[in-house]
Amino acid sequence: MALKIISGCINCGNCRHVCPTDTIHYYDTPDLQHTIDPIGCIDCQLCVDACPVEVIEPDSSYVHDPAELAAAKELAAEVWKERGPTIQTVLKVMRQRNARWAREREDRRDAPDRYRTGKRQP
């Protein structure tokens, strides 16, 4: 089964940077959202791990042919040998950024007046 990006995407690009098959794309369309090409998606879940807003989920409307999926996973394994250490480093940095982003988001919820007005409170 492939994955899909649902509404709520903040277009941070984390998913696109970790995808070993380069099947996540960003199109300058009215909805301005990243999309996953279901044909190339091998359901590795790296994008799910990288997403700070948790908007990537299984796409039950697309089921891979088992032979095609096996071939795609073999190709991804070759890519992983080449790009795996880089992807792991990127994921580590993204997890740190995502945690910082979540803390900042909570801070904004705790102090809405300061952020709503754009003025610093004394």
CSV table of N, CA and C in Angstrom, one decimal:
chain,number,residue,atom,x,y,z
A,1,MET,N,0.8,-1.2,0.0
A,1,MET,CA,0.0,0.0,0.0
A,1,MET,C,0.9,1.2,0.0
A,2,ALA,N,0.5,2.2,-0.8
A,2,ALA,CA,1.2,3.5,-0.8
A,2,ALA,C,0.8,4.4,0.3
A,3,LEU,N,1.5,5.5,0.4
A,3,LEU,CA,1.2,6.5,1.4
A,3,LEU,C,0.6,7.8,0.7
A,4,LYS,N,-0.1,8.6,1.5
A,4,LYS,CA,-0.6,9.9,0.9
A,4,LYS,C,-0.4,11.0,2.0
A,5,ILE,N,-0.4,12.2,1.5
A,5,ILE,CA,-0.3,13.4,2.4
A,5,ILE,C,-1.7,14.0,2.4
A,6,ILE,N,-2.2,14.1,3.6
A,6,ILE,CA,-3.6,14.6,3.8
A,6,ILE,C,-3.5,16.1,4.1
A,7,SER,N,-4.6,16.8,4.2
A,7,SER,CA,-4.6,18.2,4.5
A,7,SER,C,-4.0,18.5,5.8
A,8,GLY,N,-3.4,19.7,5.9
A,8,GLY,CA,-2.6,20.0,7.1
A,8,GLY,C,-1.1,20.1,6.9
A,9,CYS,N,-0.7,19.7,5.7
A,9,CYS,CA,0.7,19.8,5.3
A,9,CYS,C,1.2,21.2,5.4
A,10,ILE,N,2.3,21.4,6.1
A,10,ILE,CA,2.9,22.8,6.2
A,10,ILE,C,4.0,23.1,5.2
A,11,ASN,N,4.2,22.1,4.3
A,11,ASN,CA,5.2,22.3,3.2
A,11,ASN,C,6.6,22.5,3.7
A,12,CYS,N,7.0,21.8,4.7
A,12,CYS,CA,8.4,22.0,5.3
A,12,CYS,C,9.4,21.3,4.4
A,13,GLY,N,8.9,20.3,3.6
A,13,GLY,CA,9.8,19.5,2.7
A,13,GLY,C,10.6,18.4,3.4
A,14,ASN,N,10.4,18.1,4.7
A,14,ASN,CA,11.1,17.1,5.3
A,14,ASN,C,10.9,15.7,4.6
A,15,CYS,N,9.6,15.4,4.3
A,15,CYS,CA,9.3,14.2,3.7
A,15,CYS,C,10.0,14.0,2.3
A,16,ARG,N,10.1,15.0,1.6
A,16,ARG,CA,10.7,15.0,0.2
A,16,ARG,C,12.2,14.7,0.4
A,17,HIS,N,12.8,15.3,1.4
A,17,HIS,CA,14.3,15.1,1.6
A,17,HIS,C,14.7,13.7,2.0
A,18,VAL,N,13.8,13.0,2.7
A,18,VAL,CA,14.2,11.6,3.1
A,18,VAL,C,13.7,10.5,2.2
A,19,CYS,N,12.9,10.8,1.3
A,19,CYS,CA,12.3,9.7,0.4
A,19,CYS,C,13.4,9.1,-0.4
A,20,PRO,N,13.7,7.8,-0.2
A,20,PRO,CA,14.7,7.1,-1.0
A,20,PRO,C,14.4,6.9,-2.4
A,21,THR,N,13.1,7.0,-2.8
A,21,THR,CA,12.8,6.8,-4.2
A,21,THR,C,12.4,8.1,-4.9
A,22,ASP,N,12.6,9.2,-4.3
A,22,ASP,CA,12.2,10.5,-4.8
A,22,ASP,C,10.8,10.6,-5.4
A,23,THR,N,9.9,10.1,-4.7
A,23,THR,CA,8.5,10.1,-5.2
A,23,THR,C,7.6,11.1,-4.5
A,24,ILE,N,8.2,12.0,-3.7
A,24,ILE,CA,7.4,13.0,-3.1
A,24,ILE,C,7.7,14.3,-3.8
A,25,HIS,N,6.7,15.0,-4.3
A,25,HIS,CA,6.9,16.2,-5.1
A,25,HIS,C,6.1,17.3,-4.6
A,26,TYR,N,6.5,18.5,-4.9
A,26,TYR,CA,5.8,19.8,-4.5
A,26,TYR,C,5.5,20.5,-5.8
A,27,TYR,N,4.2,20.7,-5.9
A,27,TYR,CA,3.7,21.4,-7.1
A,27,TYR,C,3.1,22.8,-6.7
A,28,ASP,N,3.4,23.8,-7.5
A,28,ASP,CA,2.9,25.1,-7.2
A,28,ASP,C,1.4,25.2,-7.7
A,29,THR,N,0.5,24.6,-7.0
A,29,THR,CA,-0.9,24.5,-7.3
A,29,THR,C,-1.7,25.3,-6.3
A,30,PRO,N,-3.0,25.5,-6.5
A,30,PRO,CA,-3.8,26.2,-5.6
A,30,PRO,C,-3.7,25.7,-4.1
A,31,ASP,N,-3.6,24.3,-4.0
A,31,ASP,CA,-3.6,23.8,-2.7
A,31,ASP,C,-2.2,23.7,-2.1
A,32,LEU,N,-1.1,24.0,-2.9
A,32,LEU,CA,0.2,24.2,-2.4
A,32,LEU,C,0.6,23.1,-1.4
A,33,GLN,N,0.6,21.9,-1.9
A,33,GLN,CA,0.9,20.7,-1.0
A,33,GLN,C,1.8,19.7,-1.6
A,34,HIS,N,2.6,19.1,-0.8
A,34,HIS,CA,3.4,18.0,-1.3
A,34,HIS,C,2.5,16.8,-1.6
A,35,THR,N,2.9,16.1,-2.6
A,35,THR,CA,2.2,14.9,-3.0
A,35,THR,C,3.1,13.7,-3.1
A,36,ILE,N,2.6,12.5,-2.9
A,36,ILE,CA,3.4,11.3,-3.0
A,36,ILE,C,2.9,10.5,-4.3
A,37,ASP,N,3.8,10.2,-5.1
A,37,ASP,CA,3.4,9.4,-6.3
A,37,ASP,C,3.2,8.0,-5.8
A,38,PRO,N,2.0,7.4,-5.9
A,38,PRO,CA,1.8,6.1,-5.3
A,38,PRO,C,2.5,5.0,-6.0
A,39,ILE,N,2.8,5.2,-7.3
A,39,ILE,CA,3.5,4.1,-8.0
A,39,ILE,C,4.9,3.9,-7.5
A,40,GLY,N,5.6,5.0,-7.2
A,40,GLY,CA,7.0,4.9,-6.7
A,40,GLY,C,7.1,4.7,-5.2
A,41,CYS,N,6.1,4.9,-4.5
A,41,CYS,CA,6.1,4.8,-3.0
A,41,CYS,C,6.3,3.3,-2.6
A,42,ILE,N,7.3,3.0,-1.8
A,42,ILE,CA,7.5,1.6,-1.4
A,42,ILE,C,7.1,1.4,0.1
A,43,ASP,N,6.4,2.4,0.7
A,43,ASP,CA,5.9,2.3,2.0
A,43,ASP,C,7.0,2.0,3.0
A,44,CYS,N,8.1,2.8,2.9
A,44,CYS,CA,9.2,2.6,3.8
A,44,CYS,C,9.0,3.4,5.1
A,45,GLN,N,8.1,4.3,5.1
A,45,GLN,CA,7.7,5.1,6.3
A,45,GLN,C,8.7,6.1,6.7
A,46,LEU,N,9.7,6.4,6.0
A,46,LEU,CA,10.7,7.4,6.4
A,46,LEU,C,10.0,8.8,6.4
A,47,CYS,N,9.1,9.0,5.4
A,47,CYS,CA,8.5,10.3,5.4
A,47,CYS,C,7.5,10.5,6.6
A,48,VAL,N,6.9,9.4,7.0
A,48,VAL,CA,6.0,9.5,8.2
A,48,VAL,C,6.9,9.9,9.4
A,49,ASP,N,8.0,9.4,9.5
A,49,ASP,CA,8.9,9.7,10.7
A,49,ASP,C,9.4,11.1,10.6
A,50,ALA,N,9.6,11.7,9.4
A,50,ALA,CA,10.1,13.0,9.2
A,50,ALA,C,9.1,14.1,9.3
A,51,CYS,N,7.8,13.8,9.2
A,51,CYS,CA,6.7,14.8,9.2
A,51,CYS,C,6.4,15.3,10.6
A,52,PRO,N,6.6,16.7,10.8
A,52,PRO,CA,6.4,17.3,12.1
A,52,PRO,C,4.9,17.4,12.4
A,53,VAL,N,4.0,17.3,11.4
A,53,VAL,CA,2.6,17.5,11.7
A,53,VAL,C,1.7,16.3,11.5
A,54,GLU,N,2.4,15.2,11.3
A,54,GLU,CA,1.8,13.8,11.2
A,54,GLU,C,0.6,13.8,10.2
A,55,VAL,N,0.8,14.2,9.0
A,55,VAL,CA,-0.2,14.2,8.0
A,55,VAL,C,0.0,13.2,6.8
A,56,ILE,N,0.8,12.2,7.1
A,56,ILE,CA,1.1,11.2,6.1
A,56,ILE,C,0.5,9.9,6.6
A,57,GLU,N,-0.4,9.3,5.7
A,57,GLU,CA,-1.1,8.1,6.2
A,57,GLU,C,-1.2,7.1,5.0
A,58,PRO,N,-1.6,5.9,5.3
A,58,PRO,CA,-1.7,4.9,4.2
A,58,PRO,C,-2.8,5.3,3.2
A,59,ASP,N,-2.5,5.0,2.0
A,59,ASP,CA,-3.5,5.3,0.9
A,59,ASP,C,-4.1,4.0,0.4
A,60,SER,N,-5.3,3.7,0.9
A,60,SER,CA,-5.9,2.4,0.6
A,60,SER,C,-6.4,2.3,-0.8
A,61,SER,N,-6.5,3.5,-1.5
A,61,SER,CA,-7.0,3.5,-2.9
A,61,SER,C,-5.9,3.0,-3.8
A,62,TYR,N,-4.7,2.8,-3.4
A,62,TYR,CA,-3.7,2.3,-4.3
A,62,TYR,C,-2.9,1.1,-3.6
A,63,VAL,N,-3.0,0.0,-4.3
A,63,VAL,CA,-2.4,-1.2,-3.8
A,63,VAL,C,-1.4,-1.7,-4.8
A,64,HIS,N,-0.1,-1.9,-4.4
A,64,HIS,CA,0.9,-2.2,-5.4
A,64,HIS,C,0.8,-3.7,-5.9
A,65,ASP,N,1.2,-3.9,-7.1
A,65,ASP,CA,1.4,-5.2,-7.6
A,65,ASP,C,2.6,-5.8,-6.8
A,66,PRO,N,2.5,-7.0,-6.2
A,66,PRO,CA,3.6,-7.5,-5.4
A,66,PRO,C,4.9,-7.6,-6.1
A,67,ALA,N,4.9,-8.0,-7.4
A,67,ALA,CA,6.2,-8.1,-8.1
A,67,ALA,C,6.8,-6.7,-8.3
A,68,GLU,N,6.0,-5.7,-8.6
A,68,GLU,CA,6.5,-4.3,-8.8
A,68,GLU,C,7.0,-3.8,-7.5
A,69,LEU,N,6.3,-4.0,-6.4
A,69,LEU,CA,6.8,-3.6,-5.1
A,69,LEU,C,8.1,-4.2,-4.7
A,70,ALA,N,8.2,-5.5,-5.0
A,70,ALA,CA,9.5,-6.2,-4.7
A,70,ALA,C,10.6,-5.5,-5.5
A,71,ALA,N,10.4,-5.3,-6.7
A,71,ALA,CA,11.5,-4.6,-7.6
A,71,ALA,C,11.8,-3.3,-7.1
A,72,ALA,N,10.8,-2.5,-6.7
A,72,ALA,CA,11.0,-1.1,-6.2
A,72,ALA,C,11.8,-1.2,-4.9
A,73,LYS,N,11.5,-2.1,-4.0
A,73,LYS,CA,12.2,-2.3,-2.7
A,73,LYS,C,13.7,-2.7,-3.0
A,74,GLU,N,13.9,-3.5,-4.0
A,74,GLU,CA,15.3,-3.8,-4.3
A,74,GLU,C,16.1,-2.6,-4.7
A,75,LEU,N,15.4,-1.8,-5.6
A,75,LEU,CA,16.0,-0.5,-6.0
A,75,LEU,C,16.3,0.4,-4.8
A,76,ALA,N,15.3,0.5,-4.0
A,76,ALA,CA,15.5,1.3,-2.8
A,76,ALA,C,16.6,0.9,-1.9
A,77,ALA,N,16.8,-0.4,-1.8
A,77,ALA,CA,17.9,-1.0,-1.0
A,77,ALA,C,19.2,-0.5,-1.6
A,78,GLU,N,19.3,-0.5,-2.9
A,78,GLU,CA,20.6,0.0,-3.5
A,78,GLU,C,20.8,1.5,-3.2
A,79,VAL,N,19.7,2.2,-3.3
A,79,VAL,CA,19.7,3.7,-3.0
A,79,VAL,C,20.1,3.9,-1.6
A,80,TRP,N,19.6,3.0,-0.7
A,80,TRP,CA,19.9,3.1,0.8
A,80,TRP,C,21.4,2.9,1.0
A,81,LYS,N,22.0,2.0,0.3
A,81,LYS,CA,23.4,1.8,0.5
A,81,LYS,C,24.2,3.0,0.2
A,82,GLU,N,23.7,3.8,-0.8
A,82,GLU,CA,24.4,5.0,-1.2
A,82,GLU,C,24.0,6.2,-0.3
A,83,ARG,N,22.7,6.3,-0.1
A,83,ARG,CA,22.2,7.5,0.6
A,83,ARG,C,21.8,7.3,2.0
A,84,GLY,N,21.9,6.1,2.5
A,84,GLY,CA,21.4,5.8,3.9
A,84,GLY,C,22.0,6.6,5.0
A,85,PRO,N,23.3,6.7,5.1
A,85,PRO,CA,23.9,7.5,6.1
A,85,PRO,C,23.4,9.0,6.1
A,86,THR,N,23.3,9.5,4.9
A,86,THR,CA,22.8,10.9,4.7
A,86,THR,C,21.4,11.0,5.2
A,87,ILE,N,20.6,10.1,4.8
A,87,ILE,CA,19.2,10.1,5.2
A,87,ILE,C,19.0,10.0,6.7
A,88,GLN,N,19.8,9.1,7.3
A,88,GLN,CA,19.8,9.0,8.8
A,88,GLN,C,20.2,10.3,9.5
A,89,THR,N,21.2,11.0,8.9
A,89,THR,CA,21.6,12.2,9.5
A,89,THR,C,20.5,13.3,9.3
A,90,VAL,N,19.9,13.3,8.1
A,90,VAL,CA,18.8,14.3,7.9
A,90,VAL,C,17.6,14.0,8.8
A,91,LEU,N,17.3,12.7,9.0
A,91,LEU,CA,16.2,12.4,9.9
A,91,LEU,C,16.5,12.8,11.3
A,92,LYS,N,17.7,12.7,11.8
A,92,LYS,CA,18.1,13.1,13.1
A,92,LYS,C,17.9,14.6,13.3
A,93,VAL,N,18.4,15.4,12.3
A,93,VAL,CA,18.2,16.8,12.4
A,93,VAL,C,16.8,17.2,12.3
A,94,MET,N,16.0,16.5,11.5
A,94,MET,CA,14.6,16.8,11.3
A,94,MET,C,13.8,16.5,12.6
A,95,ARG,N,14.2,15.4,13.3
A,95,ARG,CA,13.5,15.1,14.6
A,95,ARG,C,13.8,16.2,15.6
A,96,GLN,N,15.0,16.7,15.6
A,96,GLN,CA,15.4,17.8,16.5
A,96,GLN,C,14.6,19.1,16.2
A,97,ARG,N,14.5,19.4,14.9
A,97,ARG,CA,13.8,20.6,14.4
A,97,ARG,C,12.3,20.4,14.7
A,98,ASN,N,11.7,19.2,14.5
A,98,ASN,CA,10.3,19.0,14.8
A,98,ASN,C,10.0,19.1,16.2
A,99,ALA,N,10.9,18.7,17.1
A,99,ALA,CA,10.7,18.8,18.5
A,99,ALA,C,10.7,20.3,18.9
A,100,ARG,N,11.7,21.0,18.3
A,100,ARG,CA,11.8,22.5,18.6
A,100,ARG,C,10.5,23.2,18.1
A,101,TRP,N,10.1,22.8,16.9
A,101,TRP,CA,8.9,23.4,16.3
A,101,TRP,C,7.7,23.1,17.2
A,102,ALA,N,7.5,21.9,17.7
A,102,ALA,CA,6.4,21.6,18.6
A,102,ALA,C,6.4,22.4,19.9
A,103,ARG,N,7.7,22.5,20.5
A,103,ARG,CA,7.8,23.3,21.7
A,103,ARG,C,7.4,24.8,21.4
A,104,GLU,N,7.8,25.3,20.3
A,104,GLU,CA,7.5,26.7,20.0
A,104,GLU,C,6.0,26.9,19.7
A,105,ARG,N,5.4,25.8,19.1
A,105,ARG,CA,3.9,25.9,18.9
A,105,ARG,C,3.2,25.9,20.2
A,106,GLU,N,3.6,25.0,21.2
A,106,GLU,CA,3.0,25.0,22.5
A,106,GLU,C,3.2,26.3,23.2
A,107,ASP,N,4.4,26.9,23.1
A,107,ASP,CA,4.6,28.3,23.7
A,107,ASP,C,3.6,29.3,23.1
A,108,ARG,N,3.4,29.2,21.8
A,108,ARG,CA,2.4,30.2,21.2
A,108,ARG,C,1.0,29.9,21.8
A,109,ARG,N,0.7,28.7,22.0
A,109,ARG,CA,-0.6,28.4,22.6
A,109,ARG,C,-0.7,28.9,24.0
A,110,ASP,N,0.4,28.8,24.8
A,110,ASP,CA,0.4,29.3,26.2
A,110,ASP,C,0.4,30.8,26.3
A,111,ALA,N,0.8,31.5,25.3
A,111,ALA,CA,0.9,32.9,25.4
A,111,ALA,C,0.3,33.5,24.1
A,112,PRO,N,-1.0,33.3,23.8
A,112,PRO,CA,-1.6,33.7,22.6
A,112,PRO,C,-1.6,35.2,22.4
A,113,ASP,N,-1.8,36.0,23.4
A,113,ASP,CA,-1.9,37.5,23.2
A,113,ASP,C,-0.6,38.0,22.6
A,114,ARG,N,0.5,37.6,23.1
A,114,ARG,CA,1.8,38.1,22.6
A,114,ARG,C,1.9,37.8,21.1
A,115,TYR,N,1.6,36.7,20.7
A,115,TYR,CA,1.7,36.3,19.3
A,115,TYR,C,0.6,36.8,18.4
A,116,ARG,N,-0.5,37.0,19.0
A,116,ARG,CA,-1.6,37.5,18.2
A,116,ARG,C,-1.4,39.0,17.8
A,117,THR,N,-0.9,39.8,18.8
A,117,THR,CA,-0.8,41.2,18.5
A,117,THR,C,0.5,41.5,17.8
A,118,GLY,N,1.5,40.6,17.9
A,118,GLY,CA,2.8,40.9,17.3
A,118,GLY,C,3.6,41.8,18.2
A,119,LYS,N,3.1,42.2,19.4
A,119,LYS,CA,3.9,43.0,20.3
A,119,LYS,C,4.3,42.2,21.5
A,120,ARG,N,5.5,42.6,21.9
A,120,ARG,CA,6.0,41.9,23.1
A,120,ARG,C,5.3,42.4,24.3
A,121,GLN,N,5.0,41.5,25.2
A,121,GLN,CA,4.4,41.8,26.5
A,121,GLN,C,5.5,42.1,27.5
A,122,PRO,N,5.4,43.1,28.4
A,122,PRO,CA,6.4,43.4,29.4
A,122,PRO,C,6.6,42.2,30.4
